[in-house]
Amino acid sequence: MRNTAKITTAVLAAGALTLGLSACGAGDSGSDGPLIVAASPAPHAEILTYVKDNLAKKEGLDLEVKEFTDYVTPNTATQDGSVGANYFQNQPYLDDFNKKNGTDIVPVVTVHLEPLGLYSHKVKKVDALKSGATLAIPNDTVNEARALKLLAADGLITLKAGVGNEATPSDITKNPKNLKFKELEAAQTPRSLDDVDAAVVNGNYALESDLKPAKDALVLESPKDNPYGNFLAVKKGEENDPRVKKLAKLLTSPEVKKFIQDKYAGAVLASF
C-alpha cells in the first residue's frame, strides 16, 4: 500500500485495539471458547450473523462476530490472536498484506465474490463520462490494480501489457478520455460520489452505501475466472481448529448459498 502514513496510522490504531481485545480474553484460541471472527459489515458480517442465528447451534459452534470498517485491523487482530479468524478479503489482497506486514495469515475456504463496480451520481452511462472526468479509485495496491483492470476491460483505458496486481495509473498507456484519478482509501470511495464524476467501489462498501451493484453500476466486474473471491482466513497453524472447520462447513452450506442468492440478488455471488 503506497500511502505509508495512512497505513502506519491504521496499524498503530489496530495495535491499540487488539491489545484491548486481548485484555478481555478474546485471544483465547482454545477450542472450548467462542470463535471470534472479524468481518466487514456487509455482506461478511451479515452472512456470519445468519450462520450464528440459524446454523451454528445445531453444529455446536459458539460464534461471535466483530465488525470492522477497514481492511487492516481484521488481519492484525487475526495475527496477534485477538480474534480467531477473519472474513473480508481476497487472495491478491492477502498476499500483498502478508508480504508487506510480515504476517502469516492463510485462507481456509472461499465463500463469495463481490463484483467491483464503477458508480456515478452524475452520469447514467459510462459513455456519458466527459473528457477530463475525475474518477475515485481505491488506493491500496491490489484494489487499485483491480479497479484499473475493470476500467481497462470496458475500454476506458489501456494498461501496459503484463501488468499485475500492482498496477497504478502510471501503467496506463492509453487514456482516450484523459481521465484523472483520485486515489482514496477504499471505504471513502462511495462517499466521494458527490465530489467526483464516478468512483470504483468495492462490493461490500457499495452495499453499505445502499448502492445496488447489479442495478446501479455503470460497469460491473465479471465473475468469470475471477480471482477475487472472499474467504474465511486464519493465522497459519489454526486451520485445524475444530471451530474453524465447523464454520468453514457452514459457510459453504446450501443454506448459506440460498441466503446469499435471496438477500443480495446478484450483488454477491456464492463461490461454492
C-alpha positions as protocol buffer text, in pm:
chain_id: "A"
residue {
  index: 1
  type: MET
  ca { x: 0 y: 0 z: 0 }
}
residue {
  index: 2
  type: ARG
  ca { x: 157 y: 320 z: -114 }
}
residue {
  index: 3
  type: ASN
  ca { x: 19 y: 565 z: 142 }
}
residue {
  index: 4
  type: THR
  ca { x: 271 y: 486 z: 416 }
}
residue {
  index: 5
  type: ALA
  ca { x: 148 y: 748 z: 660 }
}
residue {
  index: 6
  type: LYS
  ca { x: -212 y: 626 z: 640 }
}
residue {
  index: 7
  type: ILE
  ca { x: -116 y: 262 z: 677 }
}
residue {
  index: 8
  type: THR
  ca { x: 119 y: 332 z: 968 }
}
residue {
  index: 9
  type: THR
  ca { x: -157 y: 519 z: 1148 }
}
residue {
  index: 10
  type: ALA
  ca { x: -402 y: 238 z: 1077 }
}
residue {
  index: 11
  type: VAL
  ca { x: -162 y: -27 z: 1204 }
}
residue {
  index: 12
  type: LEU
  ca { x: -94 y: 166 z: 1524 }
}
residue {
  index: 13
  type: ALA
  ca { x: -464 y: 208 z: 1580 }
}
residue {
  index: 14
  type: ALA
  ca { x: -516 y: -160 z: 1511 }
}
residue {
  index: 15
  type: GLY
  ca { x: -247 y: -247 z: 1762 }
}
residue {
  index: 16
  type: ALA
  ca { x: -416 y: -42 z: 2029 }
}
residue {
  index: 17
  type: LEU
  ca { x: -749 y: -204 z: 1953 }
}
residue {
  index: 18
  type: THR
  ca { x: -617 y: -557 z: 1951 }
}
residue {
  index: 19
  type: LEU
  ca { x: -438 y: -502 z: 2282 }
}
residue {
  index: 20
  type: GLY
  ca { x: -773 y: -405 z: 2424 }
}
residue {
  index: 21
  type: LEU
  ca { x: -935 y: -716 z: 2282 }
}
residue {
  index: 22
  type: SER
  ca { x: -657 y: -935 z: 2422 }
}
residue {
  index: 23
  type: ALA
  ca { x: -705 y: -786 z: 2765 }
}
residue {
  index: 24
  type: CYS
  ca { x: -1063 y: -908 z: 2755 }
}
residue {
  index: 25
  type: GLY
  ca { x: -954 y: -1264 z: 2676 }
}
residue {
  index: 26
  type: ALA
  ca { x: -1068 y: -1253 z: 2314 }
}
residue {
  index: 27
  type: GLY
  ca { x: -740 y: -1404 z: 2201 }
}
residue {
  index: 28
  type: ASP
  ca { x: -800 y: -1739 z: 2370 }
}
residue {
  index: 29
  type: SER
  ca { x: -758 y: -1994 z: 2092 }
}
residue {
  index: 30
  type: GLY
  ca { x: -883 y: -2285 z: 2297 }
}
residue {
  index: 31
  type: SER
  ca { x: -1147 y: -2482 z: 2112 }
}
residue {
  index: 32
  type: ASP
  ca { x: -1388 y: -2461 z: 2409 }
}
residue {
  index: 33
  type: GLY
  ca { x: -1438 y: -2084 z: 2383 }
}
residue {
  index: 34
  type: PRO
  ca { x: -1630 y: -1887 z: 2123 }
}
residue {
  index: 35
  type: LEU
  ca { x: -1478 y: -1840 z: 1778 }
}
residue {
  index: 36
  type: ILE
  ca { x: -1447 y: -1465 z: 1728 }
}
residue {
  index: 37
  type: VAL
  ca { x: -1446 y: -1363 z: 1363 }
}
residue {
  index: 38
  type: ALA
  ca { x: -1352 y: -1016 z: 1236 }
}
residue {
  index: 39
  type: ALA
  ca { x: -1559 y: -912 z: 936 }
}
residue {
  index: 40
  type: SER
  ca { x: -1662 y: -621 z: 718 }
}
residue {
  index: 41
  type: PRO
  ca { x: -2024 y: -522 z: 799 }
}
residue {
  index: 42
  type: ALA
  ca { x: -2174 y: -613 z: 460 }
}
residue {
  index: 43
  type: PRO
  ca { x: -2201 y: -874 z: 335 }
}
residue {
  index: 44
  type: HIS
  ca { x: -1950 y: -1063 z: 551 }
}
residue {
  index: 45
  type: ALA
  ca { x: -2090 y: -989 z: 897 }
}
residue {
  index: 46
  type: GLU
  ca { x: -2444 y: -1034 z: 764 }
}
residue {
  index: 47
  type: ILE
  ca { x: -2358 y: -1380 z: 631 }
}
residue {
  index: 48
  type: LEU
  ca { x: -2184 y: -1472 z: 956 }
}
residue {
  index: 49
  type: THR
  ca { x: -2480 y: -1348 z: 1159 }
}
residue {
  index: 50
  type: TYR
  ca { x: -2711 y: -1565 z: 951 }
}
residue {
  index: 51
  type: VAL
  ca { x: -2487 y: -1863 z: 1032 }
}
residue {
  index: 52
  type: LYS
  ca { x: -2480 y: -1769 z: 1401 }
}
residue {
  index: 53
  type: ASP
  ca { x: -2856 y: -1729 z: 1429 }
}
residue {
  index: 54
  type: ASN
  ca { x: -2966 y: -2022 z: 1213 }
}
residue {
  index: 55
  type: LEU
  ca { x: -2696 y: -2288 z: 1179 }
}
residue {
  index: 56
  type: ALA
  ca { x: -2423 y: -2262 z: 1442 }
}
residue {
  index: 57
  type: LYS
  ca { x: -2611 y: -2400 z: 1742 }
}
residue {
  index: 58
  type: LYS
  ca { x: -2702 y: -2724 z: 1566 }
}
residue {
  index: 59
  type: GLU
  ca { x: -2335 y: -2769 z: 1473 }
}
residue {
  index: 60
  type: GLY
  ca { x: -2222 y: -2697 z: 1830 }
}
residue {
  index: 61
  type: LEU
  ca { x: -2041 y: -2378 z: 1729 }
}
residue {
  index: 62
  type: ASP
  ca { x: -2027 y: -2076 z: 1959 }
}
residue {
  index: 63
  type: LEU
  ca { x: -1973 y: -1791 z: 1713 }
}
residue {
  index: 64
  type: GLU
  ca { x: -1908 y: -1423 z: 1783 }
}
residue {
  index: 65
  type: VAL
  ca { x: -1893 y: -1163 z: 1505 }
}
residue {
  index: 66
  type: LYS
  ca { x: -1690 y: -842 z: 1536 }
}
residue {
  index: 67
  type: GLU
  ca { x: -1737 y: -579 z: 1268 }
}
residue {
  index: 68
  type: PHE
  ca { x: -1455 y: -363 z: 1129 }
}
residue {
  index: 69
  type: THR
  ca { x: -1482 y: -98 z: 861 }
}
residue {
  index: 70
  type: ASP
  ca { x: -1120 y: -102 z: 741 }
}
residue {
  index: 71
  type: TYR
  ca { x: -902 y: -356 z: 560 }
}
residue {
  index: 72
  type: VAL
  ca { x: -612 y: -354 z: 807 }
}
residue {
  index: 73
  type: THR
  ca { x: -743 y: -428 z: 1157 }
}
residue {
  index: 74
  type: PRO
  ca { x: -904 y: -766 z: 1078 }
}
residue {
  index: 75
  type: ASN
  ca { x: -567 y: -904 z: 970 }
}
residue {
  index: 76
  type: THR
  ca { x: -362 y: -751 z: 1252 }
}
residue {
  index: 77
  type: ALA
  ca { x: -617 y: -878 z: 1506 }
}
residue {
  index: 78
  type: THR
  ca { x: -606 y: -1226 z: 1350 }
}
residue {
  index: 79
  type: GLN
  ca { x: -227 y: -1227 z: 1352 }
}
residue {
  index: 80
  type: ASP
  ca { x: -197 y: -1140 z: 1722 }
}
residue {
  index: 81
  type: GLY
  ca { x: -478 y: -1373 z: 1826 }
}
residue {
  index: 82
  type: SER
  ca { x: -726 y: -1108 z: 1935 }
}
residue {
  index: 83
  type: VAL
  ca { x: -972 y: -1278 z: 1701 }
}
residue {
  index: 84
  type: GLY
  ca { x: -969 y: -1636 z: 1583 }
}
residue {
  index: 85
  type: ALA
  ca { x: -1042 y: -1572 z: 1216 }
}
residue {
  index: 86
  type: ASN
  ca { x: -1148 y: -1309 z: 967 }
}
residue {
  index: 87
  type: TYR
  ca { x: -1374 y: -1289 z: 667 }
}
residue {
  index: 88
  type: PHE
  ca { x: -1339 y: -989 z: 437 }
}
residue {
  index: 89
  type: GLN
  ca { x: -1060 y: -1029 z: 179 }
}
residue {
  index: 90
  type: ASN
  ca { x: -938 y: -1198 z: -138 }
}
residue {
  index: 91
  type: GLN
  ca { x: -616 y: -1380 z: -224 }
}
residue {
  index: 92
  type: PRO
  ca { x: -429 y: -1100 z: -406 }
}
residue {
  index: 93
  type: TYR
  ca { x: -502 y: -861 z: -117 }
}
residue {
  index: 94
  type: LEU
  ca { x: -391 y: -1116 z: 144 }
}
residue {
  index: 95
  type: ASP
  ca { x: -72 y: -1199 z: -47 }
}
residue {
  index: 96
  type: ASP
  ca { x: 15 y: -829 z: -61 }
}
residue {
  index: 97
  type: PHE
  ca { x: -71 y: -777 z: 308 }
}
residue {
  index: 98
  type: ASN
  ca { x: 137 y: -1073 z: 426 }
}
residue {
  index: 99
  type: LYS
  ca { x: 433 y: -960 z: 218 }
}
residue {
  index: 100
  type: LYS
  ca { x: 427 y: -603 z: 342 }
}
residue {
  index: 101
  type: ASN
  ca { x: 347 y: -673 z: 707 }
}
residue {
  index: 102
  type: GLY
  ca { x: 535 y: -997 z: 778 }
}
residue {
  index: 103
  type: THR
  ca { x: 213 y: -1176 z: 873 }
}
residue {
  index: 104
  type: ASP
  ca { x: 130 y: -1539 z: 802 }
}
residue {
  index: 105
  type: ILE
  ca { x: -245 y: -1544 z: 753 }
}
residue {
  index: 106
  type: VAL
  ca { x: -386 y: -1816 z: 527 }
}
residue {
  index: 107
  type: PRO
  ca { x: -722 y: -1882 z: 358 }
}
residue {
  index: 108
  type: VAL
  ca { x: -947 y: -2162 z: 476 }
}
residue {
  index: 109
  type: VAL
  ca { x: -1244 y: -2163 z: 237 }
}
residue {
  index: 110
  type: THR
  ca { x: -1370 y: -1926 z: -33 }
}
residue {
  index: 111
  type: VAL
  ca { x: -1730 y: -1818 z: 21 }
}
residue {
  index: 112
  type: HIS
  ca { x: -1835 y: -1544 z: -220 }
}
residue {
  index: 113
  type: LEU
  ca { x: -1746 y: -1282 z: -478 }
}
residue {
  index: 114
  type: GLU
  ca { x: -1848 y: -915 z: -462 }
}
residue {
  index: 115
  type: PRO
  ca { x: -1816 y: -774 z: -813 }
}
residue {
  index: 116
  type: LEU
  ca { x: -1627 y: -444 z: -817 }
}
residue {
  index: 117
  type: GLY
  ca { x: -1824 y: -167 z: -985 }
}
residue {
  index: 118
  type: LEU
  ca { x: -1798 y: 183 z: -1130 }
}
residue {
  index: 119
  type: TYR
  ca { x: -2071 y: 414 z: -995 }
}
residue {
  index: 120
  type: SER
  ca { x: -2173 y: 774 z: -1055 }
}
residue {
  index: 121
  type: HIS
  ca { x: -2417 y: 1031 z: -921 }
}
residue {
  index: 122
  type: LYS
  ca { x: -2361 y: 1246 z: -1229 }
}
residue {
  index: 123
  type: VAL
  ca { x: -2400 y: 1021 z: -1532 }
}
residue {
  index: 124
  type: LYS
  ca { x: -2617 y: 719 z: -1604 }
}
residue {
  index: 125
  type: LYS
  ca { x: -2399 y: 557 z: -1870 }
}
residue {
  index: 126
  type: VAL
  ca { x: -2026 y: 512 z: -1887 }
}
residue {
  index: 127
  type: ASP
  ca { x: -2023 y: 668 z: -2236 }
}
residue {
  index: 128
  type: ALA
  ca { x: -2151 y: 992 z: -2082 }
}
residue {
  index: 129
  type: LEU
  ca { x: -1830 y: 1049 z: -1887 }
}
residue {
  index: 130
  type: LYS
  ca { x: -1677 y: 1368 z: -2025 }
}
residue {
  index: 131
  type: SER
  ca { x: -1318 y: 1424 z: -2129 }
}
residue {
  index: 132
  type: GLY
  ca { x: -1111 y: 1508 z: -1823 }
}
residue {
  index: 133
  type: ALA
  ca { x: -1356 y: 1341 z: -1582 }
}
residue {
  index: 134
  type: THR
  ca { x: -1224 y: 1258 z: -1236 }
}
residue {
  index: 135
  type: LEU
  ca { x: -1262 y: 901 z: -1109 }
}
residue {
  index: 136
  type: ALA
  ca { x: -1206 y: 793 z: -750 }
}
residue {
  index: 137
  type: ILE
  ca { x: -1030 y: 459 z: -710 }
}
residue {
  index: 138
  type: PRO
  ca { x: -911 y: 263 z: -403 }
}
residue {
  index: 139
  type: ASN
  ca { x: -554 y: 347 z: -301 }
}
residue {
  index: 140
  type: ASP
  ca { x: -441 y: 9 z: -165 }
}
residue {
  index: 141
  type: THR
  ca { x: -219 y: -186 z: -403 }
}
residue {
  index: 142
  type: VAL
  ca { x: -445 y: -474 z: -501 }
}
residue {
  index: 143
  type: ASN
  ca { x: -777 y: -291 z: -516 }
}
residue {
  index: 144
  type: GLU
  ca { x: -627 y: -6 z: -718 }
}
residue {
  index: 145
  type: ALA
  ca { x: -495 y: -254 z: -974 }
}
residue {
  index: 146
  type: ARG
  ca { x: -829 y: -432 z: -975 }
}
residue {
  index: 147
  type: ALA
  ca { x: -1009 y: -102 z: -1036 }
}
residue {
  index: 148
  type: LEU
  ca { x: -781 y: -14 z: -1326 }
}
residue {
  index: 149
  type: LYS
  ca { x: -832 y: -359 z: -1477 }
}
residue {
  index: 150
  type: LEU
  ca { x: -1208 y: -305 z: -1455 }
}
residue {
  index: 151
  type: LEU
  ca { x: -1178 y: 24 z: -1644 }
}
residue {
  index: 152
  type: ALA
  ca { x: -947 y: -137 z: -1899 }
}
residue {
  index: 153
  type: ALA
  ca { x: -1188 y: -426 z: -1955 }
}
residue {
  index: 154
  type: ASP
  ca { x: -1454 y: -173 z: -2054 }
}
residue {
  index: 155
  type: GLY
  ca { x: -1219 y: 13 z: -2288 }
}
residue {
  index: 156
  type: LEU
  ca { x: -1191 y: 333 z: -2085 }
}
residue {
  index: 157
  type: ILE
  ca { x: -814 y: 293 z: -2056 }
}
residue {
  index: 158
  type: THR
  ca { x: -539 y: 60 z: -2178 }
}
residue {
  index: 159
  type: LEU
  ca { x: -286 y: -83 z: -1935 }
}
residue {
  index: 160
  type: LYS
  ca { x: 72 y: -184 z: -2001 }
}
residue {
  index: 161
  type: ALA
  ca { x: 91 y: -546 z: -2123 }
}
residue {
  index: 162
  type: GLY
  ca { x: 151 y: -798 z: -1845 }
}
residue {
  index: 163
  type: VAL
  ca { x: 78 y: -559 z: -1562 }
}
residue {
  index: 164
  type: GLY
  ca { x: -27 y: -748 z: -1249 }
}
residue {
  index: 165
  type: ASN
  ca { x: -176 y: -673 z: -910 }
}
residue {
  index: 166
  type: GLU
  ca { x: 47 y: -370 z: -853 }
}
residue {
  index: 167
  type: ALA
  ca { x: -83 y: -164 z: -1145 }
}
residue {
  index: 168
  type: THR
  ca { x: -107 y: 212 z: -1086 }
}
residue {
  index: 169
  type: PRO
  ca { x: -223 y: 500 z: -1305 }
}
residue {
  index: 170
  type: SER
  ca { x: 139 y: 527 z: -1425 }
}
residue {
  index: 171
  type: ASP
  ca { x: 86 y: 194 z: -1605 }
}
residue {
  index: 172
  type: ILE
  ca { x: -186 y: 342 z: -1827 }
}
residue {
  index: 173
  type: THR
  ca { x: -68 y: 351 z: -2188 }
}
residue {
  index: 174
  type: LYS
  ca { x: -385 y: 490 z: -2346 }
}
residue {
  index: 175
  type: ASN
  ca { x: -639 y: 722 z: -2187 }
}
residue {
  index: 176
  type: PRO
  ca { x: -874 y: 846 z: -2466 }
}
residue {
  index: 177
  type: LYS
  ca { x: -1096 y: 1049 z: -2231 }
}
residue {
  index: 178
  type: ASN
  ca { x: -798 y: 1194 z: -2042 }
}
residue {
  index: 179
  type: LEU
  ca { x: -946 y: 1061 z: -1720 }
}
residue {
  index: 180
  type: LYS
  ca { x: -800 y: 1186 z: -1391 }
}
residue {
  index: 181
  type: PHE
  ca { x: -771 y: 962 z: -1088 }
}
residue {
  index: 182
  type: LYS
  ca { x: -827 y: 1043 z: -722 }
}
residue {
  index: 183
  type: GLU
  ca { x: -676 y: 774 z: -500 }
}
residue {
  index: 184
  type: LEU
  ca { x: -871 y: 723 z: -177 }
}
residue {
  index: 185
  type: GLU
  ca { x: -899 y: 465 z: 98 }
}
residue {
  index: 186
  type: ALA
  ca { x: -1144 y: 203 z: -26 }
}
residue {
  index: 187
  type: ALA
  ca { x: -1405 y: 291 z: 237 }
}
residue {
  index: 188
  type: GLN
  ca { x: -1405 y: 653 z: 117 }
}
residue {
  index: 189
  type: THR
  ca { x: -1483 y: 584 z: -249 }
}
residue {
  index: 190
  type: PRO
  ca { x: -1864 y: 568 z: -218 }
}
residue {
  index: 191
  type: ARG
  ca { x: -1859 y: 883 z: -2 }
}
residue {
  index: 192
  type: SER
  ca { x: -1677 y: 1067 z: -279 }
}
residue {
  index: 193
  type: LEU
  ca { x: -1953 y: 1024 z: -537 }
}
residue {
  index: 194
  type: ASP
  ca { x: -2083 y: 1380 z: -495 }
}
residue {
  index: 195
  type: ASP
  ca { x: -1732 y: 1521 z: -544 }
}
residue {
  index: 196
  type: VAL
  ca { x: -1608 y: 1320 z: -843 }
}
residue {
  index: 197
  type: ASP
  ca { x: -1758 y: 1218 z: -1174 }
}
residue {
  index: 198
  type: ALA
  ca { x: -1751 y: 846 z: -1089 }
}
residue {
  index: 199
  type: ALA
  ca { x: -1592 y: 608 z: -840 }
}
residue {
  index: 200
  type: VAL
  ca { x: -1482 y: 247 z: -842 }
}
residue {
  index: 201
  type: VAL
  ca { x: -1629 y: 91 z: -527 }
}
residue {
  index: 202
  type: ASN
  ca { x: -1566 y: -244 z: -362 }
}
residue {
  index: 203
  type: GLY
  ca { x: -1876 y: -460 z: -333 }
}
residue {
  index: 204
  type: ASN
  ca { x: -1900 y: -452 z: 46 }
}
residue {
  index: 205
  type: TYR
  ca { x: -1875 y: -73 z: 59 }
}
residue {
  index: 206
  type: ALA
  ca { x: -2131 y: -44 z: -220 }
}
residue {
  index: 207
  type: LEU
  ca { x: -2378 y: -250 z: -17 }
}
residue {
  index: 208
  type: GLU
  ca { x: -2311 y: -45 z: 296 }
}
residue {
  index: 209
  type: SER
  ca { x: -2384 y: 270 z: 95 }
}
residue {
  index: 210
  type: ASP
  ca { x: -2716 y: 137 z: -41 }
}
residue {
  index: 211
  type: LEU
  ca { x: -2573 y: 101 z: -391 }
}
residue {
  index: 212
  type: LYS
  ca { x: -2714 y: -197 z: -580 }
}
residue {
  index: 213
  type: PRO
  ca { x: -2430 y: -335 z: -794 }
}
residue {
  index: 214
  type: ALA
  ca { x: -2650 y: -530 z: -1035 }
}
residue {
  index: 215
  type: LYS
  ca { x: -2866 y: -221 z: -1097 }
}
residue {
  index: 216
  type: ASP
  ca { x: -2658 y: 89 z: -1023 }
}
residue {
  index: 217
  type: ALA
  ca { x: -2310 y: 10 z: -1155 }
}
residue {
  index: 218
  type: LEU
  ca { x: -2208 y: 169 z: -1485 }
}
residue {
  index: 219
  type: VAL
  ca { x: -1954 y: -110 z: -1523 }
}
residue {
  index: 220
  type: LEU
  ca { x: -1951 y: -430 z: -1318 }
}
residue {
  index: 221
  type: GLU
  ca { x: -1674 y: -684 z: -1281 }
}
residue {
  index: 222
  type: SER
  ca { x: -1737 y: -1020 z: -1447 }
}
residue {
  index: 223
  type: PRO
  ca { x: -1746 y: -1323 z: -1215 }
}
residue {
  index: 224
  type: LYS
  ca { x: -1597 y: -1547 z: -1485 }
}
residue {
  index: 225
  type: ASP
  ca { x: -1249 y: -1676 z: -1385 }
}
residue {
  index: 226
  type: ASN
  ca { x: -1239 y: -1406 z: -1118 }
}
residue {
  index: 227
  type: PRO
  ca { x: -952 y: -1439 z: -866 }
}
residue {
  index: 228
  type: TYR
  ca { x: -1108 y: -1206 z: -610 }
}
residue {
  index: 229
  type: GLY
  ca { x: -1335 y: -1441 z: -416 }
}
residue {
  index: 230
  type: ASN
  ca { x: -1363 y: -1358 z: -46 }
}
residue {
  index: 231
  type: PHE
  ca { x: -1270 y: -1623 z: 207 }
}
residue {
  index: 232
  type: LEU
  ca { x: -1252 y: -1720 z: 572 }
}
residue {
  index: 233
  type: ALA
  ca { x: -892 y: -1677 z: 688 }
}
residue {
  index: 234
  type: VAL
  ca { x: -688 y: -1765 z: 997 }
}
residue {
  index: 235
  type: LYS
  ca { x: -334 y: -1735 z: 1125 }
}
residue {
  index: 236
  type: LYS
  ca { x: -124 y: -2019 z: 987 }
}
residue {
  index: 237
  type: GLY
  ca { x: -149 y: -2320 z: 1216 }
}
residue {
  index: 238
  type: GLU
  ca { x: -511 y: -2252 z: 1315 }
}
residue {
  index: 239
  type: GLU
  ca { x: -666 y: -2418 z: 1010 }
}
residue {
  index: 240
  type: ASN
  ca { x: -740 y: -2737 z: 1207 }
}
residue {
  index: 241
  type: ASP
  ca { x: -914 y: -2564 z: 1497 }
}
residue {
  index: 242
  type: PRO
  ca { x: -1242 y: -2760 z: 1524 }
}
residue {
  index: 243
  type: ARG
  ca { x: -1438 y: -2436 z: 1546 }
}
residue {
  index: 244
  type: VAL
  ca { x: -1282 y: -2309 z: 1224 }
}
residue {
  index: 245
  type: LYS
  ca { x: -1365 y: -2635 z: 1048 }
}
residue {
  index: 246
  type: LYS
  ca { x: -1726 y: -2613 z: 1163 }
}
residue {
  index: 247
  type: LEU
  ca { x: -1757 y: -2256 z: 1042 }
}
residue {
  index: 248
  type: ALA
  ca { x: -1598 y: -2340 z: 705 }
}
residue {
  index: 249
  type: LYS
  ca { x: -1852 y: -2618 z: 660 }
}
residue {
  index: 250
  type: LEU
  ca { x: -2145 y: -2391 z: 747 }
}
residue {
  index: 251
  type: LEU
  ca { x: -2025 y: -2103 z: 527 }
}
residue {
  index: 252
  type: THR
  ca { x: -2030 y: -2333 z: 225 }
}
residue {
  index: 253
  type: SER
  ca { x: -2362 y: -2500 z: 303 }
}
residue {
  index: 254
  type: PRO
  ca { x: -2671 y: -2499 z: 79 }
}
residue {
  index: 255
  type: GLU
  ca { x: -2845 y: -2281 z: 337 }
}
residue {
  index: 256
  type: VAL
  ca { x: -2582 y: -2008 z: 307 }
}
residue {
  index: 257
  type: LYS
  ca { x: -2589 y: -2026 z: -73 }
}
residue {
  index: 258
  type: LYS
  ca { x: -2966 y: -1971 z: -68 }
}
residue {
  index: 259
  type: PHE
  ca { x: -2929 y: -1687 z: 183 }
}
residue {
  index: 260
  type: ILE
  ca { x: -2677 y: -1513 z: -44 }
}
residue {
  index: 261
  type: GLN
  ca { x: -2896 y: -1558 z: -351 }
}
residue {
  index: 262
  type: ASP
  ca { x: -3212 y: -1437 z: -179 }
}
residue {
  index: 263
  type: LYS
  ca { x: -3065 y: -1141 z: 9 }
}
residue {
  index: 264
  type: TYR
  ca { x: -2823 y: -995 z: -246 }
}
residue {
  index: 265
  type: ALA
  ca { x: -2990 y: -1069 z: -581 }
}
residue {
  index: 266
  type: GLY
  ca { x: -2666 y: -1088 z: -776 }
}
residue {
  index: 267
  type: ALA
  ca { x: -2474 y: -819 z: -584 }
}
residue {
  index: 268
  type: VAL
  ca { x: -2295 y: -1101 z: -403 }
}
residue {
  index: 269
  type: LEU
  ca { x: -2229 y: -1435 z: -571 }
}
residue {
  index: 270
  type: ALA
  ca { x: -2167 y: -1762 z: -389 }
}
residue {
  index: 271
  type: SER
  ca { x: -1834 y: -1915 z: -488 }
}
residue {
  index: 272
  type: PHE
  ca { x: -1911 y: -2277 z: -399 }
}
